[in-house]
Short mmCIF file of C-alpha atoms and ligand atoms in Angstrom, two decimals:
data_model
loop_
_atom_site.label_atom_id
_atom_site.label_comp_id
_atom_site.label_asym_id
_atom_site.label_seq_id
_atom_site.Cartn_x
_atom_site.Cartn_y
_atom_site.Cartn_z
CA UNK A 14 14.95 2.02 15.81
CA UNK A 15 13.97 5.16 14.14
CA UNK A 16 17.61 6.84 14.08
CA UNK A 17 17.89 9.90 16.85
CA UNK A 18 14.30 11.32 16.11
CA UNK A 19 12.25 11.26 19.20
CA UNK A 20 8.93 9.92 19.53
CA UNK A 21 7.91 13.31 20.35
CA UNK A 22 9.10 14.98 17.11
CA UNK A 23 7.84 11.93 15.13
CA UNK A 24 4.68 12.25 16.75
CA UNK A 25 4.29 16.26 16.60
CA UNK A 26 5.75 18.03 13.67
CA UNK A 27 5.16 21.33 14.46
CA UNK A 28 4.26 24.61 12.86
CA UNK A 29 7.18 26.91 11.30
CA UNK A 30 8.22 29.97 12.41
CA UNK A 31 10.29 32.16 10.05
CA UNK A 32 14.02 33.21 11.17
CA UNK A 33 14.15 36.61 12.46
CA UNK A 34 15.40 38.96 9.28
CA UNK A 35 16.44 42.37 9.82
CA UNK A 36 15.70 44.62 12.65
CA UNK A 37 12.80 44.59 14.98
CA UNK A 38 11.77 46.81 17.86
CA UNK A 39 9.85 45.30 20.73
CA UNK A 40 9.28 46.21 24.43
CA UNK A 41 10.48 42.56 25.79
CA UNK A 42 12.53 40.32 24.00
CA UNK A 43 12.67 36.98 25.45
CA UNK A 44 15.49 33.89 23.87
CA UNK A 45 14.64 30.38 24.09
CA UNK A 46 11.24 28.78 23.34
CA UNK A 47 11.58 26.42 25.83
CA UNK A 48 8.74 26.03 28.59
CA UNK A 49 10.21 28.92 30.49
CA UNK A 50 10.32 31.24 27.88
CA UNK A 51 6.68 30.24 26.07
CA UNK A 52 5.81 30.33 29.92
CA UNK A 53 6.92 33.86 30.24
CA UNK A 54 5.71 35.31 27.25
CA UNK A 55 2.35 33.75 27.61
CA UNK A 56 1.82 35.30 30.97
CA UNK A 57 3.01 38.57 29.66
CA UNK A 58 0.12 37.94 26.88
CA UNK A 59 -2.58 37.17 29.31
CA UNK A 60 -1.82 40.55 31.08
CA UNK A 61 -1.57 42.35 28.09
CA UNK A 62 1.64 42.89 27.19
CA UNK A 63 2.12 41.74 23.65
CA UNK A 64 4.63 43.39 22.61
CA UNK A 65 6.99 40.33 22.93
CA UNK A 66 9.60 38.82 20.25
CA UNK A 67 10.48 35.37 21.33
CA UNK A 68 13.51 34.05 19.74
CA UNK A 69 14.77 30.18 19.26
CA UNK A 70 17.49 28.94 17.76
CA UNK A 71 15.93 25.84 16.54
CA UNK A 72 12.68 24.69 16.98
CA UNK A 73 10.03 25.49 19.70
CA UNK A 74 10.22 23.07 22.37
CA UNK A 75 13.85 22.14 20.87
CA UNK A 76 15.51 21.72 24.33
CA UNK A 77 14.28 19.70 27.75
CA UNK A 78 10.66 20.66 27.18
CA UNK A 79 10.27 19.06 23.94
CA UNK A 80 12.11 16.23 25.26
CA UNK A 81 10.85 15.29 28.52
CA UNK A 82 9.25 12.71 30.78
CA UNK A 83 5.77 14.63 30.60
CA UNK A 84 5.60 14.50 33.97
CA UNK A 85 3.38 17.59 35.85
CA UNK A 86 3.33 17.75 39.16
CA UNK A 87 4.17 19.75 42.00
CA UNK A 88 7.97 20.14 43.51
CA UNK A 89 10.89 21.49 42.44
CA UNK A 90 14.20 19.75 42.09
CA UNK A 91 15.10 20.30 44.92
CA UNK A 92 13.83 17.98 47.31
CA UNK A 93 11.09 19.41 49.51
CA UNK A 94 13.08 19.22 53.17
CA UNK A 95 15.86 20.89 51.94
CA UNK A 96 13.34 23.52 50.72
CA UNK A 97 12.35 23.84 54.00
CA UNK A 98 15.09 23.53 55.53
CA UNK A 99 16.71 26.77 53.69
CA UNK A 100 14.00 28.94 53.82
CA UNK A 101 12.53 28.42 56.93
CA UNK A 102 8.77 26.15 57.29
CA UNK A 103 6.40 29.37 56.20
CA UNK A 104 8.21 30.44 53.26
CA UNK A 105 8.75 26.55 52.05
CA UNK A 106 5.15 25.94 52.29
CA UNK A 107 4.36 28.72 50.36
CA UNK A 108 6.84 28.20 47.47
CA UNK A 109 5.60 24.63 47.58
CA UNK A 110 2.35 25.55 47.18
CA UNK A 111 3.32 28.06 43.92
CA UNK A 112 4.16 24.84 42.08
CA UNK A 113 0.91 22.97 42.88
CA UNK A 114 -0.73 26.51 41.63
CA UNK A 115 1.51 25.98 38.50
CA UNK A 116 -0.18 22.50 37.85
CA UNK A 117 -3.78 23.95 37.95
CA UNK A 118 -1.91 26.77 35.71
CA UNK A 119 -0.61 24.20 32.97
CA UNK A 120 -4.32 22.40 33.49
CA UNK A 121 -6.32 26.25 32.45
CA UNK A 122 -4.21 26.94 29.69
CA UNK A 123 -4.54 23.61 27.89
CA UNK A 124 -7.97 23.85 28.22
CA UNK A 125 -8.14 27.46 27.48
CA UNK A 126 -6.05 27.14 24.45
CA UNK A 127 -7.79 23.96 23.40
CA UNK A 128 -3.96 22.36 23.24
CA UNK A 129 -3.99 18.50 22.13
CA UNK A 130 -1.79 17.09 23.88
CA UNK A 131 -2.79 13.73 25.15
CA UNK A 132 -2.89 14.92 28.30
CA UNK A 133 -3.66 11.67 30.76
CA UNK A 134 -5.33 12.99 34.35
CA UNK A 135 -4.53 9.72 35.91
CA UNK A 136 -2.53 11.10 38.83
CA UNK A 137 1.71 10.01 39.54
CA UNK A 138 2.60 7.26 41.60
CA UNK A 139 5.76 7.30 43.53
CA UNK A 140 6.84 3.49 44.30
CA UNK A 141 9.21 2.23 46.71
CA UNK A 142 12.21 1.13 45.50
CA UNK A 143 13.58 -0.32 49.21
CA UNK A 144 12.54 -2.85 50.88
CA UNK A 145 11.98 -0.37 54.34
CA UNK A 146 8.65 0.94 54.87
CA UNK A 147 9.94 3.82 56.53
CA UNK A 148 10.74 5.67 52.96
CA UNK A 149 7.32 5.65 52.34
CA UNK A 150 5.84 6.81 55.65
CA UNK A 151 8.28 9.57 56.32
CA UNK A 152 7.70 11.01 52.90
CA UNK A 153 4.03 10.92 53.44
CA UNK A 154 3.89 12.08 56.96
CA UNK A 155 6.45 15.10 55.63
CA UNK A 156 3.84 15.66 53.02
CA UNK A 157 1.03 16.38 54.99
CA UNK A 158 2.87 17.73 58.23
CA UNK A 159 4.93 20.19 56.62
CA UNK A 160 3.48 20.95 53.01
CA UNK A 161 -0.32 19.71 53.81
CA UNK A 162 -0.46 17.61 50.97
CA UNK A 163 -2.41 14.55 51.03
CA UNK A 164 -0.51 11.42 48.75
CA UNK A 165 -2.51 7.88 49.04
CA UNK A 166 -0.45 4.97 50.64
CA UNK A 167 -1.32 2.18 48.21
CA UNK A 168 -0.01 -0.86 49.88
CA UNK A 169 2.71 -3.88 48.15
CA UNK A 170 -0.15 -5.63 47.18
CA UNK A 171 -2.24 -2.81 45.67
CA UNK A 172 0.71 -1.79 43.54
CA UNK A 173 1.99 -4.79 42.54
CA UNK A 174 -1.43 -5.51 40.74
CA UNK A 175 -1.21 -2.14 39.41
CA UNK A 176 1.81 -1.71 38.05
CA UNK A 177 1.80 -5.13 37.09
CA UNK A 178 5.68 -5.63 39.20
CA UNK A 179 6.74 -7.66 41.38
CA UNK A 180 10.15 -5.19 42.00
CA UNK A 181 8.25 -2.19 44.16
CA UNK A 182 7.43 -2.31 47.77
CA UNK A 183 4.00 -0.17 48.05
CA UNK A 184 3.91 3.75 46.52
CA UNK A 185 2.43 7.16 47.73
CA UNK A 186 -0.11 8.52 45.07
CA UNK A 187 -0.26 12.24 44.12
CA UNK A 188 -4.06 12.66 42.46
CA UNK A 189 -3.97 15.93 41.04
CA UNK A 190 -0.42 15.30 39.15
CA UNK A 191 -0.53 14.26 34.80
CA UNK A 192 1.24 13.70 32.36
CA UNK A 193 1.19 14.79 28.55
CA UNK A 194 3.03 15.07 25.01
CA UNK A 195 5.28 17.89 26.10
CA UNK A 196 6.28 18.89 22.95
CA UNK A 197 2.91 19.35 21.59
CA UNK A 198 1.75 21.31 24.67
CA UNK A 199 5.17 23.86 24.11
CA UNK A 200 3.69 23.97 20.09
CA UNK A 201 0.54 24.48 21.17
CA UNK A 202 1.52 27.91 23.81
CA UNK A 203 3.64 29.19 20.54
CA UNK A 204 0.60 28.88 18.46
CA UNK A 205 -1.42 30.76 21.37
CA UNK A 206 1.33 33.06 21.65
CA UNK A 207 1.39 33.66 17.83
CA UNK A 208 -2.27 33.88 17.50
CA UNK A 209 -2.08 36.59 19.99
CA UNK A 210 0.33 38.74 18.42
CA UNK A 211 3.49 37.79 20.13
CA UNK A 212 6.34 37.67 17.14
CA UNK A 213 7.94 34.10 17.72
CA UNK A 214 11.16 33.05 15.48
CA UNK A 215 12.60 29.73 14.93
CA UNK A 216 15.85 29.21 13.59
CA UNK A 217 17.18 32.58 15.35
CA UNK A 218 19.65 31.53 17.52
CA UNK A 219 21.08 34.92 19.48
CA UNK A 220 24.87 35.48 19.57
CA UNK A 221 24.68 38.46 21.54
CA UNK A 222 23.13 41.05 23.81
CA UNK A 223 24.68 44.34 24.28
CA UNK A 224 24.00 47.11 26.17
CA UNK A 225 22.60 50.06 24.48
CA UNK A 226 23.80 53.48 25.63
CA UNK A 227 20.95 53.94 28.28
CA UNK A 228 18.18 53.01 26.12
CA UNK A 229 17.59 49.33 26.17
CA UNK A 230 19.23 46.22 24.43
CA UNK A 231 20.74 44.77 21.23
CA UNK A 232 19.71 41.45 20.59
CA UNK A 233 21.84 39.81 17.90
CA UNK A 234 20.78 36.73 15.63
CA UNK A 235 22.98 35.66 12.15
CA UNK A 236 19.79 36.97 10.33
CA UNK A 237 19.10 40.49 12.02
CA UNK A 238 18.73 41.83 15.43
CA UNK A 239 15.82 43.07 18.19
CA UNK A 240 15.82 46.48 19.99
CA UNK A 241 14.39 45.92 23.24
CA UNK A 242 13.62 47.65 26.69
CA UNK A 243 14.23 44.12 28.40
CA UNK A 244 15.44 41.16 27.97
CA UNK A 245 15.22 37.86 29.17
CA UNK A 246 17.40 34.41 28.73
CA UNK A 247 15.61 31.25 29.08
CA UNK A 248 18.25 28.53 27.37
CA UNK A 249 18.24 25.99 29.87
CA UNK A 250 20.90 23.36 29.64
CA UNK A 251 21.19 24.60 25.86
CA UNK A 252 23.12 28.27 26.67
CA UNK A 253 26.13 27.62 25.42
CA UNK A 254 28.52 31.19 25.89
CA UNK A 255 25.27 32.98 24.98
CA UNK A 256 26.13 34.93 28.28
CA UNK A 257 28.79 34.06 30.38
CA UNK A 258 27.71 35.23 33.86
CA UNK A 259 24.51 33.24 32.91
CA UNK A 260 26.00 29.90 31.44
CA UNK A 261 28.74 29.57 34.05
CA UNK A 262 25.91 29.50 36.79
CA UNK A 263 24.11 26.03 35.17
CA UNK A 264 25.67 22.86 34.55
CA UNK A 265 24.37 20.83 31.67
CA UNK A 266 23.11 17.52 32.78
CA UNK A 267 21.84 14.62 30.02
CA UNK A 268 19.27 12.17 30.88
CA UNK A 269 17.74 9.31 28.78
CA UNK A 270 14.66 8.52 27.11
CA UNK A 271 13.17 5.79 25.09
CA UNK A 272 9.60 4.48 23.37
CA UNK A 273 9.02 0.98 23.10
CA UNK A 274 6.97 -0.52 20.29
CA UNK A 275 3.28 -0.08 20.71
CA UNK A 276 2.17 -3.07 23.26
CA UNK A 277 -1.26 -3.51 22.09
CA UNK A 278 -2.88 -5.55 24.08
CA UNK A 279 0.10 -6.98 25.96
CA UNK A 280 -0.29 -3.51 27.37
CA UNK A 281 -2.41 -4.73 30.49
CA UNK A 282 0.03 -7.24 31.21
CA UNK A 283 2.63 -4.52 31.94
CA UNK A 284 0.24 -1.67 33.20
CA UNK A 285 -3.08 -1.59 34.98
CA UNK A 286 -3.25 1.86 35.78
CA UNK A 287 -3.14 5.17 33.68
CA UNK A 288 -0.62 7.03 35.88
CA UNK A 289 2.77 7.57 36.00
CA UNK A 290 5.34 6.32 37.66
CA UNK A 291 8.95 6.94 39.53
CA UNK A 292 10.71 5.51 42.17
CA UNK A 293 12.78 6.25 45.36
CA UNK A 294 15.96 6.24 43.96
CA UNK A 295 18.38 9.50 44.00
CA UNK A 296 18.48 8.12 39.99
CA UNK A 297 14.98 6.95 39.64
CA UNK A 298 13.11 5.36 36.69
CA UNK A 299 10.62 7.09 35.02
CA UNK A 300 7.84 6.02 32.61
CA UNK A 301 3.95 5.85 31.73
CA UNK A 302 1.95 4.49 29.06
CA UNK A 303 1.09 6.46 25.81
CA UNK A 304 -1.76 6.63 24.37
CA UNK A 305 -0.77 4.51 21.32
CA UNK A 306 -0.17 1.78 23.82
CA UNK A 307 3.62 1.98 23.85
CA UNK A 308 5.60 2.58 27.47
CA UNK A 309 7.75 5.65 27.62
CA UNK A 310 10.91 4.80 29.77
CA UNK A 311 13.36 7.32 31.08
CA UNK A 312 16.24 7.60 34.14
CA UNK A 313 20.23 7.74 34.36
CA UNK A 314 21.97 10.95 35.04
CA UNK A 315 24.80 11.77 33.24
CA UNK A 316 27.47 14.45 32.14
CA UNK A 317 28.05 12.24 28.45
CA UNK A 318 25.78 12.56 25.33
CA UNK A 319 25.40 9.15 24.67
CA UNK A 320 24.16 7.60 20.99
CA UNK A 321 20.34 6.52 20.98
CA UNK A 322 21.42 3.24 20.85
CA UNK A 323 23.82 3.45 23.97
CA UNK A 324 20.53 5.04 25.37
CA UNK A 325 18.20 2.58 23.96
CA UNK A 326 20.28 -0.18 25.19
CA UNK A 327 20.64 1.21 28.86
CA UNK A 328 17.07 2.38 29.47
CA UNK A 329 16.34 -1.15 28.09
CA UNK A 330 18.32 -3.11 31.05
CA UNK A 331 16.67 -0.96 33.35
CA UNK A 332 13.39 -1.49 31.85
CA UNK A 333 13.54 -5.22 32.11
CA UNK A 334 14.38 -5.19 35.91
CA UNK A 335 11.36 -4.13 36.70
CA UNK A 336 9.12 -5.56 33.55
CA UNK A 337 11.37 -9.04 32.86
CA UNK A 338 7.92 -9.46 30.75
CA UNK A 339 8.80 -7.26 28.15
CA UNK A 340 11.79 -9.18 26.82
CA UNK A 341 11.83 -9.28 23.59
CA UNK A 342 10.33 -5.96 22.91
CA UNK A 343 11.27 -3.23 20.40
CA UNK A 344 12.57 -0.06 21.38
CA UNK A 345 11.57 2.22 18.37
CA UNK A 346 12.84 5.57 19.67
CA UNK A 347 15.51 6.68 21.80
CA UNK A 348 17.07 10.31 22.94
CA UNK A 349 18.62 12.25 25.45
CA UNK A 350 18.17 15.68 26.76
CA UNK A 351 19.89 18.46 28.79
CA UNK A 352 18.94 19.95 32.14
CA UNK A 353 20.21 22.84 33.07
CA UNK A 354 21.12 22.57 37.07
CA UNK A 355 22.44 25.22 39.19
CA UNK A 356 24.66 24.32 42.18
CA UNK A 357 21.16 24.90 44.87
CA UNK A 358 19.17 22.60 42.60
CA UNK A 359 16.57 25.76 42.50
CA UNK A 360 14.94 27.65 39.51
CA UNK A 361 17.61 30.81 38.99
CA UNK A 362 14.90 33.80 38.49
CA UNK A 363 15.92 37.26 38.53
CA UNK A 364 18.02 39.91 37.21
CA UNK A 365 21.57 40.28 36.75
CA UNK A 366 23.08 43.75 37.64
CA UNK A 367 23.99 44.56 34.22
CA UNK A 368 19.90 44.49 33.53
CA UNK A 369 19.44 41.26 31.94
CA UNK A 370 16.53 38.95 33.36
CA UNK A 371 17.23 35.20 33.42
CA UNK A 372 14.76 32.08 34.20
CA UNK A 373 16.81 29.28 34.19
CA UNK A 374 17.97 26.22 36.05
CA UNK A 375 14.71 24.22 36.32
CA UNK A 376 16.63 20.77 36.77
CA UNK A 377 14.52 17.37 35.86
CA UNK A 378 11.46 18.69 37.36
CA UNK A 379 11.12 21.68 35.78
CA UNK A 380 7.32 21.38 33.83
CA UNK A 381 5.47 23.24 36.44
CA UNK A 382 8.08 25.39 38.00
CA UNK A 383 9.00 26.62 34.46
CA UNK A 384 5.13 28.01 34.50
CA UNK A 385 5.45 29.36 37.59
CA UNK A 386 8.55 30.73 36.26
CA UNK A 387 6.57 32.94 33.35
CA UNK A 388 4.31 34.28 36.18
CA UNK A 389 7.17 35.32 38.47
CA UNK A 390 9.21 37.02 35.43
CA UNK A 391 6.42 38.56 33.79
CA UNK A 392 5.00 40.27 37.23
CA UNK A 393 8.95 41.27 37.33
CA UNK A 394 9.10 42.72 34.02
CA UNK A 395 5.73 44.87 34.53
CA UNK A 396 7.55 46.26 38.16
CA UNK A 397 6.16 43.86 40.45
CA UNK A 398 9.13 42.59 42.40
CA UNK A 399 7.74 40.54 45.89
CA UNK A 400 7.43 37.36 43.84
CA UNK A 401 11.10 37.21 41.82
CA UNK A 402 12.96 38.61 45.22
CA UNK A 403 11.44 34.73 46.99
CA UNK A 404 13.93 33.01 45.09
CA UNK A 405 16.30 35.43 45.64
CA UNK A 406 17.65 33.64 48.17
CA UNK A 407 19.46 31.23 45.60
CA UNK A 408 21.26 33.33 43.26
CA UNK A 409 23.54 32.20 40.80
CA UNK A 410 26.84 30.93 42.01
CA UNK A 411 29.51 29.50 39.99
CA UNK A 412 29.31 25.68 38.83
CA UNK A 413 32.63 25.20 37.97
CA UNK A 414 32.74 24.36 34.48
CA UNK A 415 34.39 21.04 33.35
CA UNK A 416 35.41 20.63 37.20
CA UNK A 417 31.63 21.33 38.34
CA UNK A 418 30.83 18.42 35.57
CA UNK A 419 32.72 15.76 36.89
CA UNK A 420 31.96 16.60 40.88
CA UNK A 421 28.25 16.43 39.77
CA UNK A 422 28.85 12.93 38.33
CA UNK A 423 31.20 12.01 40.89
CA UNK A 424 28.10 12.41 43.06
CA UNK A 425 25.57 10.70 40.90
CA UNK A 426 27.66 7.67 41.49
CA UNK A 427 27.81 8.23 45.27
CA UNK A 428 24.30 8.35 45.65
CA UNK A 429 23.69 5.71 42.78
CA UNK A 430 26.57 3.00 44.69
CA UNK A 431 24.21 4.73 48.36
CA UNK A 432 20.92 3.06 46.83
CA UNK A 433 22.61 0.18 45.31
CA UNK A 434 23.53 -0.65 49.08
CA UNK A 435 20.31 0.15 50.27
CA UNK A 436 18.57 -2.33 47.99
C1 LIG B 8 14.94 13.82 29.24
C2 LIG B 8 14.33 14.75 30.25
C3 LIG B 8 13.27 14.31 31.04
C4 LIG B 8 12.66 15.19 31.95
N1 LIG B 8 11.47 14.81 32.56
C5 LIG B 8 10.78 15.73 33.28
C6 LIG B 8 9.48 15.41 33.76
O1 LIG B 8 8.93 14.35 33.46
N2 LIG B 8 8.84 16.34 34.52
C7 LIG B 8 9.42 17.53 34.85
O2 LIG B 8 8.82 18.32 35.59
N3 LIG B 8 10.63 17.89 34.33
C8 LIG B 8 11.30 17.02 33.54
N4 LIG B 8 12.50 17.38 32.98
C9 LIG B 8 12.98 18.75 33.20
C10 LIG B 8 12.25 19.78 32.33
O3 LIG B 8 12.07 19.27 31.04
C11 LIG B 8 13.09 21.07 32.29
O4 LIG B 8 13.36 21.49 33.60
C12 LIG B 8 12.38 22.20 31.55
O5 LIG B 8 11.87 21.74 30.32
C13 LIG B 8 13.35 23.36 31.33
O6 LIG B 8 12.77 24.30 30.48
P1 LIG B 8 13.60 25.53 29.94
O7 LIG B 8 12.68 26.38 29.16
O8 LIG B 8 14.36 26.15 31.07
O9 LIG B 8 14.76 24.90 29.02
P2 LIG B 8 14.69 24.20 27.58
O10 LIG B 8 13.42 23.49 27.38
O11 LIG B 8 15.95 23.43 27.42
O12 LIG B 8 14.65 25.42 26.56
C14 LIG B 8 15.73 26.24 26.27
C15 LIG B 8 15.58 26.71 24.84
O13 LIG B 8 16.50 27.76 24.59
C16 LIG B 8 16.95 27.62 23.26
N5 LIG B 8 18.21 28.37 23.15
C17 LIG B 8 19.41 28.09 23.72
N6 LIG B 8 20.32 29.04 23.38
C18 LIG B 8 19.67 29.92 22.59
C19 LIG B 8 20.09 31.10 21.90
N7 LIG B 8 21.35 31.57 21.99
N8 LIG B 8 19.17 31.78 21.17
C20 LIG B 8 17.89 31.32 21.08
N9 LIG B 8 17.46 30.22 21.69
C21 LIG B 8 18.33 29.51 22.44
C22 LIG B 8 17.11 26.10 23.09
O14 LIG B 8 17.15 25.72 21.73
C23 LIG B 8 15.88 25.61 23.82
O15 LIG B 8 14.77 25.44 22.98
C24 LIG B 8 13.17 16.52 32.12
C25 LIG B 8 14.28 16.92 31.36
C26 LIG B 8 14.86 16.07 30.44
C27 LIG B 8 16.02 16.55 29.62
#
């Protein structure tokens, strides 16, 4: 295996930013170059506000976004009746809807921005894990009641040949999802971003923000600080104590990913289909085929940073229940990432009363809500409030800290022990 690098940095080395040295003045200073902040500052570009720092402590796309499944599709992490079910049918429709918006969004921009990053339209198919036909119909007939979204019943057989597995019992299709290299779409916004004349830094992690006397804020870094009228936090799962009424809304949540040797052309014994897939599960698999013929293979939940090869090793067990054809094969990469979750499972947008703006809380399915996200905060940040006050409603209670932690995985295993009944 190739140590703790994942395929995604091996694969997509980046440009370089330079640290942020001395002071800077800028009308909006945004920290974390995740997809939520790139998201945020890009739609404050295309409405021409470019007078934007964007600070990262490491690398862009260092966090969930340079890490992830690649997934893009519509939803939030929270599941879709429960969306409804808080906010009423109307109002869930319509913030449904936002996040099908945000997939044509992410579709524009890479086009727009001519952004390589093997993007594969071949649509996401949700398989059945159970052996009950009712998962599938309810989910579909939910769909297209409630959200009036149209996802193709493909049939036991159908799938079977498809995904080349005997474990499923049929799938629902959703066309107009993709999937891509995520961290080469997150370097490819920066370079937009930076070819636009938005200042980005790398290697500027900030350890403050303070309050300045009426006029703005104080962002500090190790290497020099940012004068700002706003300011916005987008760390995810990464925030650390950046800001304490912020962090101690999220909790931290790892999940697993590994790359498998490229197949070649063993690759049509596994897959027949371009898409992605996931299952039923509460903690699903997730995987699809790159484009150099290897499989991409993620799932498990956890609150413990595990080694790659603890993650290797896992992913790889789960792997072979539903491919025992792949024994034998090589797992070249392996990694885990954070998700930041708050205690609603819903994106946390808004502002805190001290002034500060957050985007956070995104969960593992956060690629097109986090562009949503950028729209939402950037109409906020030039005065236009209807769309942030819609997920007002959620708010940003307390997780818990280390107690929050182990309820959250305390639940996992419910739900995990729930399907392992079901099956
Ligand atoms: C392994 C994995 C698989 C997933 N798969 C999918 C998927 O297939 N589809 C999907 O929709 N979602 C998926 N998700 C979820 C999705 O990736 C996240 O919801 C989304 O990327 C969150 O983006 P973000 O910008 O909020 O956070 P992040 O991408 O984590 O970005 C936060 C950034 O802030 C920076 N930062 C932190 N503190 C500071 C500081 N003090 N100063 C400066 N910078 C700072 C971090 O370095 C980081 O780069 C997955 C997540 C993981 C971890």
């Amino acid at each position: 295996m190739n140590g703790a690098e994942s395929y995604y940095r091996a694969t997509a080395p980046g440009d370089a930013y330079a640290p942020l040295a001395g002071r800077q003045e800028a009308r909006i200073c945004i920290i974390g170059a995740g997809f939520a902040g790139l998201a945020t500052a890009m739609s404050l570009m295309e409405h021409g506000e470019r007078d934007v720092v964007l600070l990262e402590a490491e690398t862009v796309g260092h966090g969930a976004s340079g890490r992830n499944g690649g997934f893009v599709f519509g939803g939030y992490s929270l599941d879709e009746q429960a969306l409804l079910a808080t906010v009423g049918a109307e109002q869930g429709k319509r913030l449904y809807q936002l996040t099908l918006g945000a997939v044509d969004q992410i579709r524009r921009r890479i086009a727009q921005y001519g952004i390589e990053c093997d993007a594969t339209h071949g649509g996401i198919y949700l398989a059945n894990w159970f052996d009950d036909p009712r998962v599938l119909d309810e989910r579909q007939r939910f769909m297209q009641e409630h959200l009036g979204v149209e996802w193709q019943r493909i049939s036991p057989s159908d799938f079977a040949e498809k995904a080349r597995s005997e474990r499923y019992f049929g799938a629902l299709f959703e066309e107009n999802a993709f999937h891509f290299h995520p961290l080469k779409y997150t370097q490819g916004l920066a370079r937009a971003l930076h070819a636009g004349g938005v200042r980005v830094h790398e290697a500027s992690r900030a350890s403050a923000i303070e309050a300045r006397n009426g006029k703005g804020w104080r962002v500090a870094t190790a290497g020099g600080e940012v004068l700002c009228d706003e300011v916005v936090v987008c760390c995810g799962g990464y925030i650390e104590r950046l800001y304490p009424a912020l962090a101690g809304a999220i909790l931290p949540i790892a999940t697993y990913v590994m790359v498998t040797e490229p197949l070649g052309d063993r690759m049509p014994a596994v897959l027949a289909t371009d898409a992605a897939i996931y299952d039923t599960r509460f903690a699903f698999d997730y995987y699809r085929p790159l484009q150099d013929s290897r499989l991409l293979w993620g799932g498990r939940i956890s609150i413990r940073s595990r080694s790659p090869q603890d993650v290797a090793r896992l992913l790889y067990e789960d792997m072979l229940k539903v491919y025992p054809q792949l024994a034998g094969t090589r797992v070249d990469h392996a990694w885990s990432g954070l998700m930041s979750y708050g205690r609603h499972k819903m994106p946390q947008l808004g502002r805190l009363p001290s002034g500060v703006w957050y985007g956070m809380g995104f969960g593992g399915h956060g690629v097109g809500p986090t562009s949503l996200a950028g729209d939402v905060l950037s109409a906020a940040l030039m005065g236009e409030l209807t769309q942030v006050e819609q997920f007002g409603a959620w708010g940003l209670p307390t997780t818990g800290g280390p107690a929050g932690l182990l309820a959250a995985q305390l639940a996992y295993w419910y739900y995990e022990l729930r399907d392992w009944i079901r099956q």
